[in-house]
XYZ file of C-alpha atoms in Angstrom:
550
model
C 0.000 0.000 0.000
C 0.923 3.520 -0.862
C 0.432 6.508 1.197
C 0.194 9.963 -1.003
C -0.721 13.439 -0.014
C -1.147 16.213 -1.719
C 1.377 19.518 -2.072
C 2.490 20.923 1.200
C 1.692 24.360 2.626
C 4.797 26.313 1.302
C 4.072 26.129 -1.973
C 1.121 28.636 -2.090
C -0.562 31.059 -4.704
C 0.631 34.872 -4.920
C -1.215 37.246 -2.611
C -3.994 38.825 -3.825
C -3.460 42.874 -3.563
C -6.938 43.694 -2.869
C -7.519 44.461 0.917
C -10.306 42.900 2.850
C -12.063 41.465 -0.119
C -14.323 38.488 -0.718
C -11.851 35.912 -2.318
C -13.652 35.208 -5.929
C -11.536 31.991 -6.449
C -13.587 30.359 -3.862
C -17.227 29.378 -2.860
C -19.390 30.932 0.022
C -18.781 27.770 1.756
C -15.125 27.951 1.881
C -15.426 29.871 4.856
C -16.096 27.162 7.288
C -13.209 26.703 9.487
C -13.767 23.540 9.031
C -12.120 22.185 6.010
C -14.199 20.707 3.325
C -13.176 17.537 1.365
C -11.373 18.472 -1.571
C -12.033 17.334 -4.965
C -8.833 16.630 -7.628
C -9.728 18.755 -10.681
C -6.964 19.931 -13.409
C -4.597 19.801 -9.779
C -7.157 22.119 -7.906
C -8.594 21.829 -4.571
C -12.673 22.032 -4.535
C -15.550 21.662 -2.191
C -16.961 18.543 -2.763
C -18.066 15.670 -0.713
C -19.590 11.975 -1.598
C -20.301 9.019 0.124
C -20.154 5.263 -0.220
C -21.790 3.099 2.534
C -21.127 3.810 5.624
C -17.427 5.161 5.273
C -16.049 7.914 4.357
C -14.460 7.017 0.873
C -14.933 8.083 -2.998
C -13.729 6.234 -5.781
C -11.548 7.574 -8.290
C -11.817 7.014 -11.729
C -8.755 5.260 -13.990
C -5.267 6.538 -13.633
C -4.493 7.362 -17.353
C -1.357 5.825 -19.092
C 1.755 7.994 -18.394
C 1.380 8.007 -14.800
C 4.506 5.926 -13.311
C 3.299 3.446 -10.935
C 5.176 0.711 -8.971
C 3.657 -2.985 -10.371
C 4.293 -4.539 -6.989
C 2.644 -5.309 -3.709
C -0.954 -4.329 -3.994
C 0.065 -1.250 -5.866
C -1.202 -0.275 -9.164
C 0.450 0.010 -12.572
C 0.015 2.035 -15.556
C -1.637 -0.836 -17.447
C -4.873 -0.429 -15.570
C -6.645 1.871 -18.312
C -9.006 -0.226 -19.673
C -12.141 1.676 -19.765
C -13.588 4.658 -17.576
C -12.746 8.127 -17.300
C -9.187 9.373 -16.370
C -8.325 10.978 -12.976
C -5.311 12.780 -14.714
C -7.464 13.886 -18.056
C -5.571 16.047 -20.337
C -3.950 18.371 -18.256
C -1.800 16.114 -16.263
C -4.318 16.890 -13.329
C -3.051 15.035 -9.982
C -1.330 12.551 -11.307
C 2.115 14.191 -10.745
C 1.829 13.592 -7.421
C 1.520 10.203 -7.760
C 4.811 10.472 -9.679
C 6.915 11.948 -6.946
C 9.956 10.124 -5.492
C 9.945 9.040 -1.962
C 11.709 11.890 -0.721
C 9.340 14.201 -2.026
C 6.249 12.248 -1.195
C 7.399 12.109 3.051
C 7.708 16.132 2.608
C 3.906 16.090 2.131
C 3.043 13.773 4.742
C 1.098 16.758 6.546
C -1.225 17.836 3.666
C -4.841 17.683 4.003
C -5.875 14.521 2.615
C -4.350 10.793 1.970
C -4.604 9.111 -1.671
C -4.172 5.147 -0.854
C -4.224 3.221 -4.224
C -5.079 -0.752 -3.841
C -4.835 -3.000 -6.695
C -8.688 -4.126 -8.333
C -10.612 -5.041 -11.520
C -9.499 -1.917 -13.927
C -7.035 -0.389 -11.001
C -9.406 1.699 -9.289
C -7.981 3.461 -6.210
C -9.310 4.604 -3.236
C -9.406 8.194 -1.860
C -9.804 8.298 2.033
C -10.788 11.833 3.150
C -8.881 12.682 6.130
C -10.739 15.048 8.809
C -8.570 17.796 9.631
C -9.030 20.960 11.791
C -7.654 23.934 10.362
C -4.865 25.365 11.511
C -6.407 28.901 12.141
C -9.631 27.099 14.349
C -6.089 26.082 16.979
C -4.839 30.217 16.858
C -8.454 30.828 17.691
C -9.089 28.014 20.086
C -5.517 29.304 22.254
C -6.422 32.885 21.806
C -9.482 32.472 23.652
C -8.410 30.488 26.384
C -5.353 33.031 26.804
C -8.103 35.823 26.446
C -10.039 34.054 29.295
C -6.914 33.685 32.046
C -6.679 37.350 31.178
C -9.727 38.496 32.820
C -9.858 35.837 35.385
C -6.307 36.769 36.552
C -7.909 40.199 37.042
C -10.935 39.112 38.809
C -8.792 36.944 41.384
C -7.337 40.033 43.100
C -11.119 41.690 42.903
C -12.494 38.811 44.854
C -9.657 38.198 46.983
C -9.405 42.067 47.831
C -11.532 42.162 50.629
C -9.901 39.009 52.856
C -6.532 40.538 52.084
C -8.231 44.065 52.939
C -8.915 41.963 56.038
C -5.923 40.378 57.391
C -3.594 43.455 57.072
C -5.933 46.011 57.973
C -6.249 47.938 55.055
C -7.989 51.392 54.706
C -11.055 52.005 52.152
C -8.420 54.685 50.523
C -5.393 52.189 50.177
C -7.760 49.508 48.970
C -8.854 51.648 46.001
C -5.332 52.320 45.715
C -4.285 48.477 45.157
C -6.996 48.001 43.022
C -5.777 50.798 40.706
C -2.690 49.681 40.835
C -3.258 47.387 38.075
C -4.095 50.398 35.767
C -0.480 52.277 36.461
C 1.433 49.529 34.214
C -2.069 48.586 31.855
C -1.884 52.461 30.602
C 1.500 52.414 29.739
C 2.156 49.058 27.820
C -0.514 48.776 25.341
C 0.781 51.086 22.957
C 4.398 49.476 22.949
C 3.056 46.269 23.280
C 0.781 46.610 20.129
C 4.206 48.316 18.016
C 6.456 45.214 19.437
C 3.553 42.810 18.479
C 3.303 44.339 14.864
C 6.785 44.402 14.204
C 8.000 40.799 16.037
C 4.759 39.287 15.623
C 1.542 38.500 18.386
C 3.005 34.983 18.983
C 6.260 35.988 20.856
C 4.755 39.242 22.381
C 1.903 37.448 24.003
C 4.006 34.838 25.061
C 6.192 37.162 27.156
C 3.321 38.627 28.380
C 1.563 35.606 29.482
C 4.394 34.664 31.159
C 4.942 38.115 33.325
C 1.264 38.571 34.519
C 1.547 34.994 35.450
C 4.524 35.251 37.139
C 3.190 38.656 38.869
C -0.361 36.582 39.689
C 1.747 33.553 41.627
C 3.719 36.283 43.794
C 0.838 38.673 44.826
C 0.203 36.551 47.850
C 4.169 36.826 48.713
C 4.031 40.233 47.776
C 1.016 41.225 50.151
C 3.334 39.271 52.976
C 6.401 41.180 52.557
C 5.157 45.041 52.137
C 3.051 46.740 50.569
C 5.536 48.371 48.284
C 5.967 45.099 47.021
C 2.399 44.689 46.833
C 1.760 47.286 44.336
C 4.956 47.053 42.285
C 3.779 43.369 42.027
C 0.161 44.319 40.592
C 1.995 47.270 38.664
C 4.109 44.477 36.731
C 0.561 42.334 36.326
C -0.976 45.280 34.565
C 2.148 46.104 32.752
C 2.087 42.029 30.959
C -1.586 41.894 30.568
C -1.495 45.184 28.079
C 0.216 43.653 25.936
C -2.824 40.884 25.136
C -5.255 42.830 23.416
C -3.174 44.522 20.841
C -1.344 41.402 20.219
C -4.660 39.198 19.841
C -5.276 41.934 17.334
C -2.471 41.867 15.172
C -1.944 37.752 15.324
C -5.538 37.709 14.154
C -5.444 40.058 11.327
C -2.722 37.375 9.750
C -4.265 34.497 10.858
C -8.027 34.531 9.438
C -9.146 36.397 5.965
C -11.846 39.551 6.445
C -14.701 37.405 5.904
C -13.946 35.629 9.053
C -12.084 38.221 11.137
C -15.717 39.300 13.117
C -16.496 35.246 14.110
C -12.774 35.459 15.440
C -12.724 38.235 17.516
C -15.744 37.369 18.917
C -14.690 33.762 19.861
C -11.400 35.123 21.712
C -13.626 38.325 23.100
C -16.224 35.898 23.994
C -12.979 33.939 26.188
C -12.346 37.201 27.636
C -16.258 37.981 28.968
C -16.223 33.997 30.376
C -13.151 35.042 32.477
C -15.279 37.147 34.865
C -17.634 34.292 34.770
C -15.394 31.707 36.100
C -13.149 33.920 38.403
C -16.181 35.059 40.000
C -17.731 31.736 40.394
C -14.537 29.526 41.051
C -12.318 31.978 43.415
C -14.457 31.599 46.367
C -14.691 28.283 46.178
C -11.028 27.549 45.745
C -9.574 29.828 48.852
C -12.241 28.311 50.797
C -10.729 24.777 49.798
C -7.275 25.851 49.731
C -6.865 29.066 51.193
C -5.933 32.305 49.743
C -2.807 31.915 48.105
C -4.163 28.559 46.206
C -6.474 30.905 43.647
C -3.304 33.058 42.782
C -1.429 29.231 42.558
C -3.645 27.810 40.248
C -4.511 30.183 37.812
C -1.159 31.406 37.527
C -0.238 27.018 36.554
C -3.118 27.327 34.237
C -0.933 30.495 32.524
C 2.225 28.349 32.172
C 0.566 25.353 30.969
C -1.446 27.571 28.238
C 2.316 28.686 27.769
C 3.409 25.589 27.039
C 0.912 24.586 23.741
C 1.439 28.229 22.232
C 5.316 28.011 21.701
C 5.050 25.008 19.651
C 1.575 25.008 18.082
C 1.192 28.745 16.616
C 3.033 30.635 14.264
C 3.217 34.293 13.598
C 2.146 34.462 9.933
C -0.050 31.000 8.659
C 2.692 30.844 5.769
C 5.558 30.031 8.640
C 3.157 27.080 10.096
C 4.503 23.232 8.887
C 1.130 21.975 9.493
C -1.061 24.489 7.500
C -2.460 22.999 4.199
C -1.810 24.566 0.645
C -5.801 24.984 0.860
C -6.274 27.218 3.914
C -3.339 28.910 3.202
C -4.697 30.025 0.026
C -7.806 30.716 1.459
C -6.203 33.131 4.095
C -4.562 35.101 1.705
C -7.181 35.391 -1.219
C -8.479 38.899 -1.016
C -6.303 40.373 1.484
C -2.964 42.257 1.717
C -0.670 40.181 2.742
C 0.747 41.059 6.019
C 3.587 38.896 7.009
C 5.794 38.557 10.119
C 9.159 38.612 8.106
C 7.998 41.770 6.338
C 9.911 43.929 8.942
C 7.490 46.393 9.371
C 8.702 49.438 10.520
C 7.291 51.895 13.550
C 4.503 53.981 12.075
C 4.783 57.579 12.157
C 2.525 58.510 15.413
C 1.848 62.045 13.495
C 0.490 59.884 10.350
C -1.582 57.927 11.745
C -3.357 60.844 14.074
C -3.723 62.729 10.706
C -6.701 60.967 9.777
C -10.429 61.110 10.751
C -11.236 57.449 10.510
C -7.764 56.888 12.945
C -9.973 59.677 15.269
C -13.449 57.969 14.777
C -12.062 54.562 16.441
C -10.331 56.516 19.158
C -13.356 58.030 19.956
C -15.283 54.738 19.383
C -12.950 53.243 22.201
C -13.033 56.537 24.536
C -17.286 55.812 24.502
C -16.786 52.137 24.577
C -14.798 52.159 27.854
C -16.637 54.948 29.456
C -20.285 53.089 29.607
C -18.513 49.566 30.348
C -16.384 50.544 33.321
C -19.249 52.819 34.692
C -21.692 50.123 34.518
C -18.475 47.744 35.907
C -17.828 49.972 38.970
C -20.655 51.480 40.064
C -24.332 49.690 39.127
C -23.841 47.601 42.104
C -23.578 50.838 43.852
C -26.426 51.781 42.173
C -28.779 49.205 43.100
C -28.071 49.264 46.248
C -28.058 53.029 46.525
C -31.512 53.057 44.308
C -33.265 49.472 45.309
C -31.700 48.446 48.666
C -30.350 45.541 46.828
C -26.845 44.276 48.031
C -25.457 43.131 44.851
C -22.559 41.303 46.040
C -24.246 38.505 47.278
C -26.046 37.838 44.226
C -23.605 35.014 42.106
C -26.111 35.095 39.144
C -25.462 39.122 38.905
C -22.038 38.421 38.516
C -22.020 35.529 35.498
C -25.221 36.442 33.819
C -24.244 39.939 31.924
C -20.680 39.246 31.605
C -22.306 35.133 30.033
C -24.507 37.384 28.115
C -21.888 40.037 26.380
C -20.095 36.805 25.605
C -23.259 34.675 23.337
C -24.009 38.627 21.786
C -20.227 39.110 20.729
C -19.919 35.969 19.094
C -23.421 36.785 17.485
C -22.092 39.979 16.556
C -19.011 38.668 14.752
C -20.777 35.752 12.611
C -23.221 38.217 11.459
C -20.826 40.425 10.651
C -19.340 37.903 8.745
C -22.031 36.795 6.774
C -22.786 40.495 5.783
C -19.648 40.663 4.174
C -19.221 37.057 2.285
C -23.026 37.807 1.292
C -21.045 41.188 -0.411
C -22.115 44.094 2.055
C -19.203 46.513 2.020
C -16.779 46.446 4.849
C -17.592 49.991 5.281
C -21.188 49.086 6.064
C -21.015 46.502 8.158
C -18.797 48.492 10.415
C -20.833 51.163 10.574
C -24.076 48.745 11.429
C -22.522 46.652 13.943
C -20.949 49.759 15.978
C -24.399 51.892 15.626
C -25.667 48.609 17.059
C -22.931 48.464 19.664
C -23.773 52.628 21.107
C -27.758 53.032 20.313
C -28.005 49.441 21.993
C -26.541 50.738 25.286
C -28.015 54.368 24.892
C -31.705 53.069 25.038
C -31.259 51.082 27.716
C -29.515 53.417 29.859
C -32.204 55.696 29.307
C -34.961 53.777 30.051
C -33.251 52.424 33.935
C -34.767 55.592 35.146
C -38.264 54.047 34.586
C -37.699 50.510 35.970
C -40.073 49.852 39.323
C -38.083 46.859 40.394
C -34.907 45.881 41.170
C -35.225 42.687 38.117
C -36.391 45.082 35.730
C -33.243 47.592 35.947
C -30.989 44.403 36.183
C -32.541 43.112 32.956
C -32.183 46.331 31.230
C -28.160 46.790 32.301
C -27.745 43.027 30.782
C -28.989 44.657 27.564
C -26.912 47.404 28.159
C -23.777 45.112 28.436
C -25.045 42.652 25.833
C -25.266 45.425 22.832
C -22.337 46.916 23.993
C -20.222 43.567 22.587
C -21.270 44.526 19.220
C -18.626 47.174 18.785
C -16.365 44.199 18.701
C -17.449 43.783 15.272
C -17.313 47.819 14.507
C -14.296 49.329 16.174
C -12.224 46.782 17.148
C -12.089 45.037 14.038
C -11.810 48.750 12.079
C -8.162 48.808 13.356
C -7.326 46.138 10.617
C -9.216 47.333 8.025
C -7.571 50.603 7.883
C -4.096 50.095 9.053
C -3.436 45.707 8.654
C 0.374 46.670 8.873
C 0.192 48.719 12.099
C -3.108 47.076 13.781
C -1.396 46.313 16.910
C 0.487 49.549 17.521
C -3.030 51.455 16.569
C -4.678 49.326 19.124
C -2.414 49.904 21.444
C -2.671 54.262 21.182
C -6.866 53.706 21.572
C -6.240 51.360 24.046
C -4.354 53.927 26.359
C -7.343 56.422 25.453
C -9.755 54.406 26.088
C -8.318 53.506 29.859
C -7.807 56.892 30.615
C -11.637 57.513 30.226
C -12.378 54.978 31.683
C -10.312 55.893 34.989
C -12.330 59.272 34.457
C -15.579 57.963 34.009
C -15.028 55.719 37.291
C -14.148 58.505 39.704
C -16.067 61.273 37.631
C -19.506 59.054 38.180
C -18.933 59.232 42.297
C -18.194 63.487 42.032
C -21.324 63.683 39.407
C -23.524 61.977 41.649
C -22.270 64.065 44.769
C -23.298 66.869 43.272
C -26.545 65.958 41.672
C -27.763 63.570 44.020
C -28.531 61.184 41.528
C -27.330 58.359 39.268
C -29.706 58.962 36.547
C -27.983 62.362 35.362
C -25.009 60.660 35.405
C -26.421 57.674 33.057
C -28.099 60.168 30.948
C -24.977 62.046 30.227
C -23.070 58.459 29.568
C -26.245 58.091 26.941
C -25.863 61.097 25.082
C -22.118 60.708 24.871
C -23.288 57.174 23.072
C -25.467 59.027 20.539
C -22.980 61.904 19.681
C -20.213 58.915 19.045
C -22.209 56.876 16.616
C -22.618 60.542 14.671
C -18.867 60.938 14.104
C -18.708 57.324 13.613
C -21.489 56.870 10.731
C -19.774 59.918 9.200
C -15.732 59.299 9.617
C -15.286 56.000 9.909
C -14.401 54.106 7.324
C -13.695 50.213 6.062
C -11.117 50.641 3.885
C -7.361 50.642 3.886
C -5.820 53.933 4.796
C -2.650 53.335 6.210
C -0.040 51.046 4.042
C-alpha cells in the first residue's frame, strides 16, 4: 500500500493585492473553518463531498497511461486503463503527485488529505478523506483560552481584595489604591506592546506577556506578605504584561483569518475574555475556601504556564511560517487580502500619520465611549442598586455571570453576522458602521430607560442589555483597526487602548463626584447616553472600512 498526499503548505498562490475582499476563487462555503473535502480537478482543490456506505471514501476514476506506478505489492500500474474516465485527463491533473519520489512524497506527509491506491478489476484506487481541523480554528481556540486567564487573573485580586483588605488592615483609601494599581502599568504598555507585536509578531509578544502577569499573579500573595511596596509594584508588573494581550490578539488575528472571518474570530477570543469574569467570580471563592488564599493566585497562575506551554510550539506568527497548514487554507487566508507577514519587517509607524486621519480619530473616539459606559456600569451599578433598590449586589452570584455570560453569546453573534454580511457582499464599510451603531444606540436606550424601571429585576434586565449590545462594537471598532491600518493594527490598538483607559479611569471617579453633586445616578447615566449618541454621529460619518494606512 501507498500513502500519497497532496502539495504541502509552502508552496502557495501569490497574494492577492486587494484588501479585505471576498476571495472570488472560492465558494461561500469555503469559509467554514472547518475544512471541506477536496475534490482533484486539473490539480485544484474544490468543495466537494460523496459518500459510499457507511465510510467515508470516494472512488476515483482510472489513472491514465503515463502516470509511473510501482507494479508490486498491492500497488497499481500504468496498465490499468481499460475503460472509464481518467483521474489525470488532459492536463496532467493530480497525477504528478503520484509520480513523486519518496523523498518528495514524506515532505507532504502533513497535507490535508491521503490518496491510498489498492490494486482491483481496472485499477481503481481509493481516496480516504482525512478530517482535519484547520490550523487557524487552533490560533483561535488558544487565543481564547489566553483571552479568558486574562480576565480571570484580574478578577482573582477583585475577589480576593476584601480578605486581604482583612488580614492586614487595610484602609477604604489604600484599597482603592491596590486596586488601581493594576491600571499604572495597563496604561503604559498597550501602545508598545501593540508596536512590538506588529513588528515581532503577536506569537512571541503574548508569550512574554503571558508569562509576566503569570509570574506577577503567583507572587501577589508573597508580595502582600512582605510590604506593601511590594504589593503594588507586584500588581503594577501584572498590569504592565496583561497590556500587551489585546493589541497582540489583534495583530496575530489580522494574519491568521481572511476579512470574511475576522468578526467570528474576535468574537470567539472576546467571547474567552467575557467567560473570564464568569469563572473567576464563580470559582475563586470556592477555591480559597478549599485551599486558602494563596491557592487561587497558585492555580490560575499554573493554568498560565501550561497555556504557555501549547502556544510556543503550536502557533506561528504568519499562517505561511506554520509546517502543518495545508496549501488549501493557506490560500484561502490570503485570497483577497494584503498580505501582512511577520518577516515583512514592518517598521514603527509615524505617530503624526496615523493621528492625521479622521477614521484613525473615529475609532479613538469609538474606544473613549466604549470604555466609558462599560467601566461605569463595571464599577458602580452595584452601587447603584443598592443606593436606588436596597439591593446588596454582592451577594447575588447570578449578577455576577449572567451579563458578563450574556456580552459573551451577543459578541460571538455579533461577529458571525458580521461575517455573513460581508461574504453575502455588504461593504466592509457598512457593516462596520451597522454593527458599531448597534454596539452605542443598543446601550443608549437602555440606559435611558433604567430611570423608569419599578423593580430591582427590571433595571438588572435592562443593564444586561446594556452590556449585551455593547459587545457589538467588537465587530465595529475593534475590528476597524485592521481594516484601515493591517500593517500597524497592533500599535493602533495599542494608542486607543491607552485612550480608552484613561476615560475609563475618568468615568469611574467622575460618576462618584457627578452623583455628589446631583444627588442622583440617573444624570449621570443620561450624560453616559448622550455621549453614546454623539459617538455613533462621528462614527457613521468618519469612519471608514477601507485601507488607509499602508
Amino acid at each position: 500500500m501507498e500513502v500519497v498526499s497532496p502539495t504541502p503548505a509552502k508552496s502557495v498562490l501569490p497574494s492577492h493585492s486587494s484588501h479585505c475582499s471576498r476571495p472570488s476563487s472560492f465558494s461561500s462555503s469555503s469559509s467554514s473553518w472547518i475544512s471541506s473535502p477536496y475534490n482533484i480537478s486539473n490539480g485544484s482543490i474544490g468543495s466537494s463531498n460523496s459518500r459510499h456506505g457507511g465510510s467515508r471514501l470516494r472512488i476515483i476514476s482510472r489513472i491514465c497511461d503515463r502516470v509511473p506506478w510501482k507494479n508490486q505489492g498491492g500497488t497499481c500500474s500504468s496498465s490499468s486503463t481499460s475503460s472509464g474516465s481518467s483521474a489525470c485527463n488532459g492536463n496532467g491533473g493530480f497525477g504528478f503527485v503520484l509520480g513523486e519520489r519518496v523523498e518528495e512524497k514524506r515532505r507532504r506527509e502533513k497535507a490535508a488529505r491521503v490518496v491510498i491506491c489498492g490494486a482491483g478489476a481496472g485499477g481503481i484506487g481509493r481516496e480516504e478523506e482525512a478530517i482535519r481541523i484547520p490550523e487557524r480554528a487552533k490560533v483561535v481556540a488558544l487565543v481564547s483560552l489566553v483571552m479568558c486567564l486574562c480576565n480571570a487573573d484580574r478578577v482573582v485580586m477583585s475577589v480576593a481584595v476584601v480578605p486581604l483588605a482583612a488580614k492586614y488592615g487595610w484602609s477604604s483609601s489604600f484599597l482603592g489604591i491596590v486596586q488601581s494599581s493594576f491600571l499604572w502599568g495597563y496604561l503604559f504598555s498597550s501602545v508598545a506592546g501593540g508596536a512590538l507585536a506588529d513588528r515581532y509578531g503577536g506569537k512571541r509578544v503574548m508569550a512574554w506577556g503571558v508569562a509576566l502577569w503569570s509570574l506577577a499573579t503567583f507572587l501577589t500573595p508573597w508580595a502582600a506578605d512582605h510590604s506593601t511596596a511590594m504589593l503594588l509594584a507586584v500588581r503594577a508588573l501584572f498590569g504592565l504584561a496583561e497590556g500587551v494581550a489585546l493589541p497582540s490578539m489583534n495583530t496575530l488575528l489580522s494574519r491568521w483569518f481572511p476579512c470574511h472571518e475576522r468578526a467570528s474570530a474576535v468574537g470567539l477570543s472576546m467571547a474567552g475574555f467575557h467567560l473570564g469574569n464568569v469563572i473567576s467570580f464563580l470559582a475563586t471563592p470556592v477555591i480559597m475556601s478549599s485551599i486558602g488564599l494563596a491557592g487561587a493566585f497558585s492555580l490560575f497562575a499554573s493554568l498560565g504556564f501550561m497555556w504557555l506551554s501549547l502556544w510556543v510550539n503550536g502557533v506561528t506568527n504568519d499562517p505561511g511560517d506554520s509546517p502543518l497548514i495545508s496549501t488549501y487554507e493557506l490560500q484561502l487566508i490570503r485570497a483577497g487580502k494584503t498580505d501582512v507577514s511577520s518577516s515583512s519587517g514592518s517598521k514603527f509607524p509615524p505617530l503624526r500619520h496615523l493621528l492625521s486621519k479622521l477614521p484613525t480619530w473615529a475609532i479613538i473616539f469609538a474606544n473613549v465611549t466604549n470604555n466609558w459606559g462599560y467601566f461605569v456600569l463595571l464599577s458602580w451599578m452595584p452601587v447603584y442598586f443598592k443606593t436606588v433598590y436596597n439591593v446588596n449586589l454582592k451577594q447575588a452570584a447570578w449578577f455576577s455571570a449572567v451579563p458578563w455570560g450574556m456580552m459573551a453569546i451577543s459578541g460571538y453573534i455579533a461577529g458571525a453576522a458580521s461575517d455573513s454580511l460581508i461574504a453575502s457582499g455588504y461593504p466592509v464599510t457598512r457593516v462596520r458602521k451597522i454593527m458599531q451603531s448597534i454596539g452605542f444606540i443598543g446601550p443608549a436606550l437602555a440606559l435611558l430607560c433604567l430611570k423608569y424601571a419599578q423593580t430591582p429585576n427590571a433595571a438588572a434586565f435592562l443593564m444586561t442589555v446594556a452590556l449585551s449590545f455593547s459587545s457589538f462594537s467588537q465587530a465595529g471598532f475593534l475590528l476597524n483597526m485592521q481594516d484601515i491600518a493591517p500593517r500597524y493594527a497592533g500599535f493602533l490598538h495599542g494608542i486607543t487602548n491607552s485612550v480608552g483607559t484613561l476615560a475609563a479611569i475618568i468615568s469611574t471617579i467622575g460618576t462618584g463626584y457627578f452623583v455628589q453633586w446631583l444627588g442622583s445616578f440617573q444624570a449621570f447615566l443620561t450624560l453616559t447616553s448622550a455621549l453614546y449618541f454623539i459617538t455613533t454621529i462621528f462614527w457613521n460619518l468618519f469612519a471608514t472600512g477601507e485601507q488607509v494606512f499602508y
